[in-house]
PDB file of C-alpha atoms in Angstrom:
ATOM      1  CA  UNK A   1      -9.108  76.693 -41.396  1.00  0.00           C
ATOM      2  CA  UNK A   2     -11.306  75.380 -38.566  1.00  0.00           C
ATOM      3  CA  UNK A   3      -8.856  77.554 -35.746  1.00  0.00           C
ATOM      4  CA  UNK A   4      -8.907  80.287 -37.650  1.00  0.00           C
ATOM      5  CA  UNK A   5     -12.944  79.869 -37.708  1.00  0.00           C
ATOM      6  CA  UNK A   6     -12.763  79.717 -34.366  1.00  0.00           C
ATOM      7  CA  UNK A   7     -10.642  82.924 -33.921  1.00  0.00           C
ATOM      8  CA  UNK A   8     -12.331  84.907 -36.396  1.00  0.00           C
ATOM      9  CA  UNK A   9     -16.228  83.793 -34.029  1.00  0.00           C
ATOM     10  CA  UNK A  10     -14.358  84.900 -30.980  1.00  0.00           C
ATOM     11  CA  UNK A  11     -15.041  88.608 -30.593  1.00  0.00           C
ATOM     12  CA  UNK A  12     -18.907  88.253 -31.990  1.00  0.00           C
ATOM     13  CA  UNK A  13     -19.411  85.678 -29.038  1.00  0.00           C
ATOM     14  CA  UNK A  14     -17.413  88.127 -26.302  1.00  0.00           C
ATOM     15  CA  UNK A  15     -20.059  90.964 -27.986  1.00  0.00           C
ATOM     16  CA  UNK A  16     -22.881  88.875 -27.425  1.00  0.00           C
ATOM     17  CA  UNK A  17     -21.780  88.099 -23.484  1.00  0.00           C
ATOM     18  CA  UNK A  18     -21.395  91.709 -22.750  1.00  0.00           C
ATOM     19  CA  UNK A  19     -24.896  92.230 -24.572  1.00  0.00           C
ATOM     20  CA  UNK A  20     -26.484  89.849 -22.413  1.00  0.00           C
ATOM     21  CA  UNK A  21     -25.007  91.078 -19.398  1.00  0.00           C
ATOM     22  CA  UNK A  22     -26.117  94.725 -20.381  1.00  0.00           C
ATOM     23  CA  UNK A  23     -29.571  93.080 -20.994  1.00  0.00           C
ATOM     24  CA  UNK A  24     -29.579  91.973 -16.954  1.00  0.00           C
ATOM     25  CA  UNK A  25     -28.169  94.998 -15.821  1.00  0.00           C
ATOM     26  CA  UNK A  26     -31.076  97.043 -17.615  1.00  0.00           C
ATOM     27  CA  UNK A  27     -33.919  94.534 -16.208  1.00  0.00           C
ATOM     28  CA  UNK A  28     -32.627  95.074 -12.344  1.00  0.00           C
ATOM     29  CA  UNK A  29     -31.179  98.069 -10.828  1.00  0.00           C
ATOM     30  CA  UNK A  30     -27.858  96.569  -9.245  1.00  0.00           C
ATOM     31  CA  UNK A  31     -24.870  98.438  -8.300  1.00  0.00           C
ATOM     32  CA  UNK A  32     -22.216  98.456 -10.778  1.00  0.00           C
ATOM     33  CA  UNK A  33     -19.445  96.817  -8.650  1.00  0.00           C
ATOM     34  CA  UNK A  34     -22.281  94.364  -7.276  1.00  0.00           C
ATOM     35  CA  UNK A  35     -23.228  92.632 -10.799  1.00  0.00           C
ATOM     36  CA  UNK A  36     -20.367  90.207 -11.263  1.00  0.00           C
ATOM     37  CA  UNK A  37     -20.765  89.101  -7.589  1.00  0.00           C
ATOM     38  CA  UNK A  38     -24.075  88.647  -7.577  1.00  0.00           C
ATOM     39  CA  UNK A  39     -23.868  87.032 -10.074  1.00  0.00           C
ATOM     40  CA  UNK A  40     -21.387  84.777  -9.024  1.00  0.00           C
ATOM     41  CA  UNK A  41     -23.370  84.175  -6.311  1.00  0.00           C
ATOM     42  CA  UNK A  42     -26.418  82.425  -8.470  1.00  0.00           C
ATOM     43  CA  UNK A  43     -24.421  80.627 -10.428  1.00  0.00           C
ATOM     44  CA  UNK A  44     -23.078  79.017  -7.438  1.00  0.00           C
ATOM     45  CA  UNK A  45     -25.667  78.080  -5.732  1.00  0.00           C
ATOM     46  CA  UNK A  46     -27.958  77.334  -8.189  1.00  0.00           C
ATOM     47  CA  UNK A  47     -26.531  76.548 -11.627  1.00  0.00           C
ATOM     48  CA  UNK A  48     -24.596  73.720  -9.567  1.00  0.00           C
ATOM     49  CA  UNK A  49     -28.422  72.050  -8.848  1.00  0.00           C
ATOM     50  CA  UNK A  50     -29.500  72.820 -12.600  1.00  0.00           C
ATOM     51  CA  UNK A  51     -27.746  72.554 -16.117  1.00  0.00           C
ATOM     52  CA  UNK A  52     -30.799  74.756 -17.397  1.00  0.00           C
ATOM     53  CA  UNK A  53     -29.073  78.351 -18.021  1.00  0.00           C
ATOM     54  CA  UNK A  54     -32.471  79.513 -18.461  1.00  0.00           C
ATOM     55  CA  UNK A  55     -33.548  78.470 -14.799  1.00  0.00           C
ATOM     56  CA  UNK A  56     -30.648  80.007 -13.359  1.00  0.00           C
ATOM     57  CA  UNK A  57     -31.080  83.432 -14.932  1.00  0.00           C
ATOM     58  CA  UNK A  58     -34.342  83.430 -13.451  1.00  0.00           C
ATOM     59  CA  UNK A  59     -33.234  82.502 -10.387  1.00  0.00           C
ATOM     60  CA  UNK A  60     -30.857  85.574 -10.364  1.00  0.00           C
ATOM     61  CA  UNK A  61     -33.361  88.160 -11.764  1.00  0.00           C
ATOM     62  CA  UNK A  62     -35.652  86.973  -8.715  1.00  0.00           C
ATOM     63  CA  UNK A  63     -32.956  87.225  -6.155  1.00  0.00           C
ATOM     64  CA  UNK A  64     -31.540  90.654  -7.566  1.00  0.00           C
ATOM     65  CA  UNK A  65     -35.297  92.067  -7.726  1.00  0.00           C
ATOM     66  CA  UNK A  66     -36.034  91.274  -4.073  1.00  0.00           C
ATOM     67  CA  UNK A  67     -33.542  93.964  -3.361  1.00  0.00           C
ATOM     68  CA  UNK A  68     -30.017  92.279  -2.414  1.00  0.00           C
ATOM     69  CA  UNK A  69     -28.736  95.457  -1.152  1.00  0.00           C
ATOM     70  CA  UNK A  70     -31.186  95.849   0.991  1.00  0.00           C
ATOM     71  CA  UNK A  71     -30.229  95.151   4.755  1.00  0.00           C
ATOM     72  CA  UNK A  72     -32.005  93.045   7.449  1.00  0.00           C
ATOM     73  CA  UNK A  73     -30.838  92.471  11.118  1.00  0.00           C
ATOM     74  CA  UNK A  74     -28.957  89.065  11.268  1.00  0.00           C
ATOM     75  CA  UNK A  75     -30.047  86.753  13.977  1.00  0.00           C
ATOM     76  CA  UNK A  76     -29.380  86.878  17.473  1.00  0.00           C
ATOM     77  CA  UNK A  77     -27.528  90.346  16.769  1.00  0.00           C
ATOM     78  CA  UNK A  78     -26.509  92.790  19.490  1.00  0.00           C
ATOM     79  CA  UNK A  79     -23.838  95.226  20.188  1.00  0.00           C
ATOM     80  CA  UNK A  80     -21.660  94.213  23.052  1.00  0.00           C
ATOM     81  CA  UNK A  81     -19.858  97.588  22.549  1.00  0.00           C
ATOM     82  CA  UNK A  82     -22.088 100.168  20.744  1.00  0.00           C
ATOM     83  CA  UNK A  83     -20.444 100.667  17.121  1.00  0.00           C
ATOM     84  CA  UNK A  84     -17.258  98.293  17.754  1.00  0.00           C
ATOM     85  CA  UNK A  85     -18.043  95.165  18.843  1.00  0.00           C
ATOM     86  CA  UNK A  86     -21.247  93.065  18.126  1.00  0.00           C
ATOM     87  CA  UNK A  87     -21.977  89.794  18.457  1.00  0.00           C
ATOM     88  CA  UNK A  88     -24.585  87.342  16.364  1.00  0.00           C
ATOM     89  CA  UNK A  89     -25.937  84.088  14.746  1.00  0.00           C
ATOM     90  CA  UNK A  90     -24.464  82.718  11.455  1.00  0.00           C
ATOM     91  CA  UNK A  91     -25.478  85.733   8.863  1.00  0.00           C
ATOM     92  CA  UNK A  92     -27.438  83.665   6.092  1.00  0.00           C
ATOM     93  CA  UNK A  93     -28.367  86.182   3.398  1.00  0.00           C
ATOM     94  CA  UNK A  94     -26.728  88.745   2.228  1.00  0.00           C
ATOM     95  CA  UNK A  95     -28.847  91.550   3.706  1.00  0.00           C
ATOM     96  CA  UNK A  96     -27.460  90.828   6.617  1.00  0.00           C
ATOM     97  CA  UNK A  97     -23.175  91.691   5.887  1.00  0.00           C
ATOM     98  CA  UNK A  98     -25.185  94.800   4.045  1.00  0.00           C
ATOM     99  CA  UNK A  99     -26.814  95.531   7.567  1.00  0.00           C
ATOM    100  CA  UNK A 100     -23.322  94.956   9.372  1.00  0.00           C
ATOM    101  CA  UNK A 101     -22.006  97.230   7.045  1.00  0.00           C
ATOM    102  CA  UNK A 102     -23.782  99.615   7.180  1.00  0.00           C
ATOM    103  CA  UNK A 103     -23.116  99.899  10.822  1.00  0.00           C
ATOM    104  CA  UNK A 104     -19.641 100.252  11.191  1.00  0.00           C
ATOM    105  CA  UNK A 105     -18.717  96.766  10.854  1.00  0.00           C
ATOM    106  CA  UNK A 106     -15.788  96.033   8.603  1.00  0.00           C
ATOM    107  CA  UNK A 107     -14.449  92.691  10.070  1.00  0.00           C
ATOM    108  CA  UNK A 108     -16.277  89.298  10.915  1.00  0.00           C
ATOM    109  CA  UNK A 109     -14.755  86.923  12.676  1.00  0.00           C
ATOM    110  CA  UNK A 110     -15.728  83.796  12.035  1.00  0.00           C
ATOM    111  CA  UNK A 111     -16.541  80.440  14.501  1.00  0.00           C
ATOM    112  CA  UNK A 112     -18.170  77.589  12.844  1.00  0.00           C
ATOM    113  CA  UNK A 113     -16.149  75.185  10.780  1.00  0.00           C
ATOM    114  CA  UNK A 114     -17.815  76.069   7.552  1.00  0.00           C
ATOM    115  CA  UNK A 115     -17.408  79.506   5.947  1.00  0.00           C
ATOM    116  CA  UNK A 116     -20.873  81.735   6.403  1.00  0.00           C
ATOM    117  CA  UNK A 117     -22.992  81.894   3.432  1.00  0.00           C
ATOM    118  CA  UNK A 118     -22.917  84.859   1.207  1.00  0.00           C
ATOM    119  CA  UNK A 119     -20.249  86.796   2.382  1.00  0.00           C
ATOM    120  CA  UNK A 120     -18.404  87.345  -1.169  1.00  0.00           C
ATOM    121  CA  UNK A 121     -21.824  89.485  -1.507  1.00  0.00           C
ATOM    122  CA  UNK A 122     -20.090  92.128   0.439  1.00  0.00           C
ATOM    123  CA  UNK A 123     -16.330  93.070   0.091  1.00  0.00           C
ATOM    124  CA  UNK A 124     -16.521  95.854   2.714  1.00  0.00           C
ATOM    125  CA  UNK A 125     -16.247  93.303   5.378  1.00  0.00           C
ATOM    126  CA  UNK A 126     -13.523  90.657   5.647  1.00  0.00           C
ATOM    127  CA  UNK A 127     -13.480  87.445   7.380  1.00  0.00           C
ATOM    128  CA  UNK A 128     -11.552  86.264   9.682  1.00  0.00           C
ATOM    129  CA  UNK A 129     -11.974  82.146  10.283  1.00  0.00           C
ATOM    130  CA  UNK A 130     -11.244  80.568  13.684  1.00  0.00           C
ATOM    131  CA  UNK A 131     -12.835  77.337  13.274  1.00  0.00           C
ATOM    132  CA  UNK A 132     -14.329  76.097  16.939  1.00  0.00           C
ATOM    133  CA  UNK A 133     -16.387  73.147  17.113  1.00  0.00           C
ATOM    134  CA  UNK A 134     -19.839  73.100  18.192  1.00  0.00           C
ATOM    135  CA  UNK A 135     -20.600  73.582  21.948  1.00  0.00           C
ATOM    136  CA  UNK A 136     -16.435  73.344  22.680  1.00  0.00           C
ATOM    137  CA  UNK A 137     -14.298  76.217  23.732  1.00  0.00           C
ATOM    138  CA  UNK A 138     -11.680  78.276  22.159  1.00  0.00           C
ATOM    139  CA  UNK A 139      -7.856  77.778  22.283  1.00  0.00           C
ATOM    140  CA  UNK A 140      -5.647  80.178  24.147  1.00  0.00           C
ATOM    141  CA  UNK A 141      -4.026  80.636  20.931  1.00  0.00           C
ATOM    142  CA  UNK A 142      -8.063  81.783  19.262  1.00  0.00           C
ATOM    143  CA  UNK A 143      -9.137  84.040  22.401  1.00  0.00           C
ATOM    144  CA  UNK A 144      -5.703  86.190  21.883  1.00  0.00           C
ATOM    145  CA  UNK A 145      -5.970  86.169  17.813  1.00  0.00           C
ATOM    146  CA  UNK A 146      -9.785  87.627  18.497  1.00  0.00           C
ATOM    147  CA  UNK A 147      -8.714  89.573  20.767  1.00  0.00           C
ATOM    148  CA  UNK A 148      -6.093  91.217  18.862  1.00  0.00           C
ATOM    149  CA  UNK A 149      -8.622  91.354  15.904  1.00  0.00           C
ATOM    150  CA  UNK A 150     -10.427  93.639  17.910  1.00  0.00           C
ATOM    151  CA  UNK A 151      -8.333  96.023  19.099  1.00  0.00           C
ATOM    152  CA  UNK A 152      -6.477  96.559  15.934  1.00  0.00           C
ATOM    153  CA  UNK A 153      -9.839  97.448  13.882  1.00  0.00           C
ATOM    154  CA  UNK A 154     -10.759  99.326  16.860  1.00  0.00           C
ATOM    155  CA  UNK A 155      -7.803 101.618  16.670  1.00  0.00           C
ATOM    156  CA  UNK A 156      -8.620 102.890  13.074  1.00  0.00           C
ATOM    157  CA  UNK A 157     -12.405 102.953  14.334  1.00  0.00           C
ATOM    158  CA  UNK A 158     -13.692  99.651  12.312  1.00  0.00           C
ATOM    159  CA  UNK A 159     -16.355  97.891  14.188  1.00  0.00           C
ATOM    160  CA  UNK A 160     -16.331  94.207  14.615  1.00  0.00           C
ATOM    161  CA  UNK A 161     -18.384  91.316  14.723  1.00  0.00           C
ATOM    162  CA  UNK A 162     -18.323  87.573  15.784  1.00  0.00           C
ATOM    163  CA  UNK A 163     -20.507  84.529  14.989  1.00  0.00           C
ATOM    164  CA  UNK A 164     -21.344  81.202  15.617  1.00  0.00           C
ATOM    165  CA  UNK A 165     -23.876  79.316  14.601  1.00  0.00           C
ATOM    166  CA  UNK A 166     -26.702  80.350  17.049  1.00  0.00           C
ATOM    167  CA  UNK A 167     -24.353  83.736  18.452  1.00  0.00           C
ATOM    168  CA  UNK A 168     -24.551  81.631  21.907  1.00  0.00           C
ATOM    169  CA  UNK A 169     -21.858  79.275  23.236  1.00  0.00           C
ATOM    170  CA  UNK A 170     -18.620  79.976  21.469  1.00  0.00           C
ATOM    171  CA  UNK A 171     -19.484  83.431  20.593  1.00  0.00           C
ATOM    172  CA  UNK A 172     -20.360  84.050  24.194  1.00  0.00           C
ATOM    173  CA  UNK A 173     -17.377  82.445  24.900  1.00  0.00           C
ATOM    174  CA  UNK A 174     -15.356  85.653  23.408  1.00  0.00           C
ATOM    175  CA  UNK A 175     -17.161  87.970  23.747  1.00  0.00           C
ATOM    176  CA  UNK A 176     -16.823  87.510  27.595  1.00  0.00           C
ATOM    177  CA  UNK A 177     -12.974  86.945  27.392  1.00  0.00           C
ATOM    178  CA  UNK A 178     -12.612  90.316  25.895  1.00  0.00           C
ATOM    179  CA  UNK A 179     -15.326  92.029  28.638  1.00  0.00           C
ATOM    180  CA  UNK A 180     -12.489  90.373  31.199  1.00  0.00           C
ATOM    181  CA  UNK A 181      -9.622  92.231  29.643  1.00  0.00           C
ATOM    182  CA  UNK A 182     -11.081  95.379  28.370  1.00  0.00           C
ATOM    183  CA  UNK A 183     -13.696  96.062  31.443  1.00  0.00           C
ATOM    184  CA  UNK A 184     -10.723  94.194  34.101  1.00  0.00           C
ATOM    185  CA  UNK A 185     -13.401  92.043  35.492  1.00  0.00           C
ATOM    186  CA  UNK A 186     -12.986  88.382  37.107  1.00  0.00           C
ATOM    187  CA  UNK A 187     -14.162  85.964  34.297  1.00  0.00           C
ATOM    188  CA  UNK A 188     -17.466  85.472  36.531  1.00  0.00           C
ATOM    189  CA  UNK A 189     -18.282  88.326  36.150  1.00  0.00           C
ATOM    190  CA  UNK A 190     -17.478  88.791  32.661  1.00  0.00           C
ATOM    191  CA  UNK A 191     -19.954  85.564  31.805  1.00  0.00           C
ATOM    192  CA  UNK A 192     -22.564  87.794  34.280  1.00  0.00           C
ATOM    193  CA  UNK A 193     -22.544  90.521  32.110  1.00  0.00           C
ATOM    194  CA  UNK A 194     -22.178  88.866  28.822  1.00  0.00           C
ATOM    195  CA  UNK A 195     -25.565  86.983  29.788  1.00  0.00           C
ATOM    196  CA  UNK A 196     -27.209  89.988  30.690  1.00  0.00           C
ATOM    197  CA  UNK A 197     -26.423  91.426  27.170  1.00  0.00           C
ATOM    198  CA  UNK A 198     -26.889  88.326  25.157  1.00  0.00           C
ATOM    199  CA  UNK A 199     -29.021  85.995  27.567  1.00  0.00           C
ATOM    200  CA  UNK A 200     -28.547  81.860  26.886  1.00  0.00           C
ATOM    201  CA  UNK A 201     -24.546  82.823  26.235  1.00  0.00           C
ATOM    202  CA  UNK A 202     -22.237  80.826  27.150  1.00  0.00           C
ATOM    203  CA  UNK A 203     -23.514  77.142  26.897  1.00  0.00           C
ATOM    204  CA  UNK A 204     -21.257  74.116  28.621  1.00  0.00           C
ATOM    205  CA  UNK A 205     -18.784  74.149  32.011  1.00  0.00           C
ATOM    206  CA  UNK A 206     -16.242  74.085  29.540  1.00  0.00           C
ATOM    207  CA  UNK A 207     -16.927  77.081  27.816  1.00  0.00           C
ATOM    208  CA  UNK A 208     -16.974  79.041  31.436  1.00  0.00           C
ATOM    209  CA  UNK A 209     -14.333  77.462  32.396  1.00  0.00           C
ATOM    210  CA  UNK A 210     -12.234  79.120  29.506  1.00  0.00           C
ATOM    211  CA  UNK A 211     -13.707  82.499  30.414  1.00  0.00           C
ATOM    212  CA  UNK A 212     -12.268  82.198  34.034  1.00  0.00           C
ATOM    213  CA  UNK A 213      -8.919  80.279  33.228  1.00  0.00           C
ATOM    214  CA  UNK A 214      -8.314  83.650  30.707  1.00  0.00           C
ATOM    215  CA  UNK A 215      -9.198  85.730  33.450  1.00  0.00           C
ATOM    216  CA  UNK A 216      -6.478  83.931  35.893  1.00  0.00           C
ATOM    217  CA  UNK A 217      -3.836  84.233  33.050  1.00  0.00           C
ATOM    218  CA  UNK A 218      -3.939  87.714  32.630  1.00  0.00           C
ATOM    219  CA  UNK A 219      -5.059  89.460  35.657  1.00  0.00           C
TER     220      UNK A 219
END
């Protein structure tokens, strides 16, 4: 008697979900595609600090209201190649992959050993993860997979971007490795040129040195 109780109260509860979700949909003006995400989004990072439901709705409503879908430059952000290939610090909000996309960029590839926050907020750009440690330098192995990142979303005119935490050492790192190849410079003058773009690139010997033994490789 007590399952079929159970049964019989399941529909009236799925009704009252999709009421309450109609109820936050009519209180903010979020994209349809956009509500479960951002949704998903709250509950994640803030349900898991609270048990109060209550508190975490607000939290969304206030989020949601500020105007998620609105975009703002991510840090340290510049285009190394106009509407292909940028370069930047770790995007933190989700403004940011909504300014990225709405630039071209459809792929981020991804430095730091822990995922970027936020980017399930925009499914228009995937991530790619090549986990560097801080202030080292990429493998041979990392420099060709970017590399090859780049030219294939290049081809069917998707713009890319790369990030590590501060868009300085490791990111400068690449982004000179592919100047080498694509502009046929020495590495040298690849890390010139990147640090004219994107001054403070670039950070350790180590990090150089990887621009110039790439260089030697495939000149």
């Amino acid at each position: 008697m007590e399952k079929a109780d159970r049964n019989h109260n399941q529909p009236r509860q799925q009704g009252s979900l999709q009421n309450r979700r109609a109820g936050l949909e009519a209180e903010i003006s979020v994209p349809p595609g956009m509500f479960l995400v951002l949704l998903k989004v709250a509950i994640r990072d803030h349900l898991g600090r609270s048990q109060d439901c209550s508190e975490a709705r607000t939290v969304f409503l206030q989020e949601a209201k500020r105007g998620p879908m609105a975009s703002a430059l991510p840090p340290n952000f510049s285009w190394v190649v106009p509407g292909l290939l940028a370069g930047l610090g770790m995007p933190r909000l989700p403004a940011h992959y909504q300014y990225m996309h709405e630039h071209g960029i459809r792929h981020l590839v991804s430095l730091t050993e822990r995922s970027p926050p936020y980017h399930d907020t925009c499914p228009g750009i995937r991530v790619h993860r090549l986990r560097i440690a801080d202030f080292c330098s990429p493998s041979v192995e990392q420099i060709q997979r970017f590399l090859q990142i780049v030219d294939d979303a290049n081809a069917k005119g998707e713009g890319v971007a790369i990030h590590c935490l501060l868009g300085y050492g490791r990111t400068g790192t690449m982004l000179a490795c592919y100047l080498s190849k694509s502009h046929k410079i020495t590495g040298v003058d690849a890390i010139q040129e990147i640090r004219r773009l994107r001054p403070g690139s670039i950070e350790t010997y180590d990090q150089e040195k990887a621009v110039v033994q790439f260089y030697q490789r495939t000149k």
